[in-house]
Amino acid sequence: MVTSSRPGTARTPVQQAALLVGAVFLLVGVLGFIPGITTNYDTLKFAEHHSEAKLLGVFQVSILHNIVHLLFGVAGIAMARAASTARTFLIGGGAIYLVLWLYGLIIDHDSAANFVPVNSADNWLHFVLGIGMIALGVLLTRRTRTTRP
C-alpha cells in the first residue's frame, strides 16, 4: 500500500486505482503529441475525422482527443485524493467511455459527426475502459458483510 509521511494517510485501493488510471490517461495524452509514437503526425488535426494520426499506429487521435486524455488524467489524479471522489471518477469516467463507445458505433466514421475522431480500435478500447473503470469503482468500494459470532 502507498503511504505518505503523515500517519493515517494511506491510500485506499480505489484511490490507488484512480491514481493509476489517471496517470495512464495523462501519459496517453502526452504520447499523442509525440511524433513517432503517433504515426502520421503531420496529419494531426484539431477535431475532425480527416486526422489520420494514430497513437501507436492503431488508435486514431486528434488534438482534441489528446486534450480529452490529458483532462481525464488530471481529473483522475486530482480525484484520487479521497476515496469517494476516486470512486466517482472511476464510475463516472467509465460511464462516459461507454457513451463514447456507443457514439463511435452509431456514427459514420467518414462523416463530420466523427469530430473526436474515433476508429474501430478506439471504439473497442473505449468499451474496455468503460467496463474496466466501472468495475474498479464498484468492486474496490463494495462493502463486505460481517457476521457476528
GROMACS .gro file of C-alpha atoms in nm:
model
  149
    1MET     CA    1   0.000   0.000   0.000
    2VAL     CA    2   0.127   0.350  -0.078
    3THR     CA    3   0.165   0.572   0.225
    4SER     CA    4   0.276   0.925   0.279
    5SER     CA    5   0.490   1.059   0.561
    6ARG     CA    6   0.181   1.160   0.758
    7PRO     CA    7   0.019   0.886   0.968
    8GLY     CA    8  -0.330   0.778   0.869
    9THR     CA    9  -0.299   0.892   0.508
   10ALA     CA   10  -0.265   0.558   0.334
   11ARG     CA   11  -0.447   0.541   0.001
   12THR     CA   12  -0.737   0.304  -0.029
   13PRO     CA   13  -0.745   0.058  -0.318
   14VAL     CA   14  -0.999   0.273  -0.507
   15GLN     CA   15  -0.773   0.577  -0.465
   16GLN     CA   16  -0.475   0.380  -0.595
   17ALA     CA   17  -0.679   0.264  -0.895
   18ALA     CA   18  -0.798   0.617  -0.975
   19LEU     CA   19  -0.442   0.746  -0.945
   20LEU     CA   20  -0.311   0.474  -1.176
   21VAL     CA   21  -0.589   0.522  -1.433
   22GLY     CA   22  -0.537   0.900  -1.420
   23ALA     CA   23  -0.162   0.862  -1.468
   24VAL     CA   24  -0.216   0.632  -1.768
   25PHE     CA   25  -0.459   0.881  -1.926
   26LEU     CA   26  -0.207   1.161  -1.869
   27LEU     CA   27   0.069   0.954  -2.029
   28VAL     CA   28  -0.151   0.864  -2.329
   29GLY     CA   29  -0.244   1.231  -2.373
   30VAL     CA   30   0.123   1.331  -2.382
   31LEU     CA   31   0.221   1.043  -2.611
   32GLY     CA   32  -0.046   1.154  -2.858
   33PHE     CA   33   0.159   1.467  -2.922
   34ILE     CA   34   0.490   1.288  -2.984
   35PRO     CA   35   0.583   1.221  -3.349
   36GLY     CA   36   0.694   0.862  -3.399
   37ILE     CA   37   0.481   0.730  -3.115
   38THR     CA   38   0.194   0.889  -3.303
   39THR     CA   39   0.219   0.783  -3.667
   40ASN     CA   40   0.118   1.021  -3.949
   41TYR     CA   41   0.175   1.302  -3.702
   42ASP     CA   42   0.178   1.557  -3.984
   43THR     CA   43  -0.193   1.486  -4.046
   44LEU     CA   44  -0.291   1.559  -3.682
   45LYS     CA   45  -0.595   1.789  -3.691
   46PHE     CA   46  -0.774   1.968  -3.409
   47ALA     CA   47  -1.113   1.796  -3.421
   48GLU     CA   48  -1.220   1.619  -3.736
   49HIS     CA   49  -1.235   1.276  -3.895
   50HIS     CA   50  -0.968   1.369  -4.151
   51SER     CA   51  -0.698   1.333  -3.885
   52GLU     CA   52  -0.505   1.023  -3.988
   53ALA     CA   53  -0.268   1.046  -3.692
   54LYS     CA   54  -0.267   0.721  -3.492
   55LEU     CA   55  -0.129   0.662  -3.146
   56LEU     CA   56   0.098   0.358  -3.164
   57GLY     CA   57  -0.014   0.326  -3.527
   58VAL     CA   58  -0.354   0.191  -3.413
   59PHE     CA   59  -0.574   0.443  -3.232
   60GLN     CA   60  -0.691   0.745  -3.434
   61VAL     CA   61  -0.622   1.068  -3.246
   62SER     CA   62  -0.659   1.440  -3.287
   63ILE     CA   63  -0.554   1.738  -3.079
   64LEU     CA   64  -0.898   1.733  -2.913
   65HIS     CA   65  -0.872   1.359  -2.846
   66ASN     CA   66  -0.531   1.410  -2.681
   67ILE     CA   67  -0.661   1.702  -2.474
   68VAL     CA   68  -0.950   1.487  -2.350
   69HIS     CA   69  -0.699   1.223  -2.239
   70LEU     CA   70  -0.493   1.488  -2.059
   71LEU     CA   71  -0.804   1.625  -1.884
   72PHE     CA   72  -0.914   1.276  -1.779
   73GLY     CA   73  -0.564   1.219  -1.643
   74VAL     CA   74  -0.562   1.540  -1.441
   75ALA     CA   75  -0.913   1.464  -1.312
   76GLY     CA   76  -0.815   1.111  -1.208
   77ILE     CA   77  -0.505   1.226  -1.023
   78ALA     CA   78  -0.693   1.509  -0.851
   79MET     CA   79  -0.991   1.292  -0.762
   80ALA     CA   80  -0.769   1.017  -0.621
   81ARG     CA   81  -0.718   1.232  -0.311
   82ALA     CA   82  -1.031   1.090  -0.146
   83ALA     CA   83  -1.198   0.751  -0.177
   84SER     CA   84  -1.540   0.898  -0.258
   85THR     CA   85  -1.413   1.115  -0.541
   86ALA     CA   86  -1.188   0.836  -0.669
   87ARG     CA   87  -1.498   0.615  -0.692
   88THR     CA   88  -1.686   0.893  -0.870
   89PHE     CA   89  -1.402   0.935  -1.121
   90LEU     CA   90  -1.389   0.564  -1.199
   91ILE     CA   91  -1.763   0.505  -1.227
   92GLY     CA   92  -1.846   0.839  -1.391
   93GLY     CA   93  -1.548   0.822  -1.626
   94GLY     CA   94  -1.636   0.464  -1.714
   95ALA     CA   95  -1.991   0.570  -1.796
   96ILE     CA   96  -1.858   0.849  -2.019
   97TYR     CA   97  -1.638   0.600  -2.203
   98LEU     CA   98  -1.932   0.363  -2.256
   99VAL     CA   99  -2.133   0.653  -2.404
  100LEU     CA  100  -1.835   0.735  -2.628
  101TRP     CA  101  -1.822   0.367  -2.731
  102LEU     CA  102  -2.190   0.374  -2.829
  103TYR     CA  103  -2.138   0.703  -3.012
  104GLY     CA  104  -1.850   0.551  -3.206
  105LEU     CA  105  -2.065   0.253  -3.304
  106ILE     CA  106  -2.355   0.468  -3.423
  107ILE     CA  107  -2.182   0.739  -3.625
  108ASP     CA  108  -2.040   0.712  -3.974
  109HIS     CA  109  -1.663   0.730  -3.924
  110ASP     CA  110  -1.625   0.921  -4.250
  111SER     CA  111  -1.873   1.193  -4.154
  112ALA     CA  112  -1.837   1.524  -3.973
  113ALA     CA  113  -2.006   1.359  -3.673
  114ASN     CA  114  -1.674   1.183  -3.609
  115PHE     CA  115  -1.520   1.500  -3.470
  116VAL     CA  116  -1.329   1.331  -3.186
  117PRO     CA  117  -1.216   1.125  -3.410
  118VAL     CA  118  -1.256   0.753  -3.341
  119ASN     CA  119  -1.192   0.435  -3.536
  120SER     CA  120  -1.286   0.074  -3.462
  121ALA     CA  121  -0.981   0.023  -3.240
  122ASP     CA  122  -1.079   0.332  -3.037
  123ASN     CA  123  -1.436   0.207  -3.007
  124TRP     CA  124  -1.338  -0.123  -2.854
  125LEU     CA  125  -1.077   0.037  -2.632
  126HIS     CA  126  -1.348   0.276  -2.506
  127PHE     CA  127  -1.569  -0.024  -2.430
  128VAL     CA  128  -1.294  -0.199  -2.232
  129LEU     CA  129  -1.206   0.125  -2.050
  130GLY     CA  130  -1.569   0.189  -1.962
  131ILE     CA  131  -1.631  -0.160  -1.825
  132GLY     CA  132  -1.293  -0.170  -1.651
  133MET     CA  133  -1.327   0.169  -1.483
  134ILE     CA  134  -1.680   0.096  -1.362
  135ALA     CA  135  -1.573  -0.245  -1.234
  136LEU     CA  136  -1.282  -0.092  -1.043
  137GLY     CA  137  -1.504   0.177  -0.892
  138VAL     CA  138  -1.768  -0.072  -0.781
  139LEU     CA  139  -1.554  -0.367  -0.676
  140LEU     CA  140  -1.295  -0.166  -0.485
  141THR     CA  141  -1.560   0.010  -0.277
  142ARG     CA  142  -1.811  -0.262  -0.211
  143ARG     CA  143  -1.872  -0.339   0.150
  144THR     CA  144  -1.838  -0.690   0.277
  145ARG     CA  145  -2.090  -0.817   0.524
  146THR     CA  146  -1.956  -0.937   0.851
  147THR     CA  147  -2.141  -1.186   1.062
  148ARG     CA  148  -2.143  -1.171   1.436
  149PRO     CA  149  -2.003  -1.472   1.621
   0.00000   0.00000   0.00000
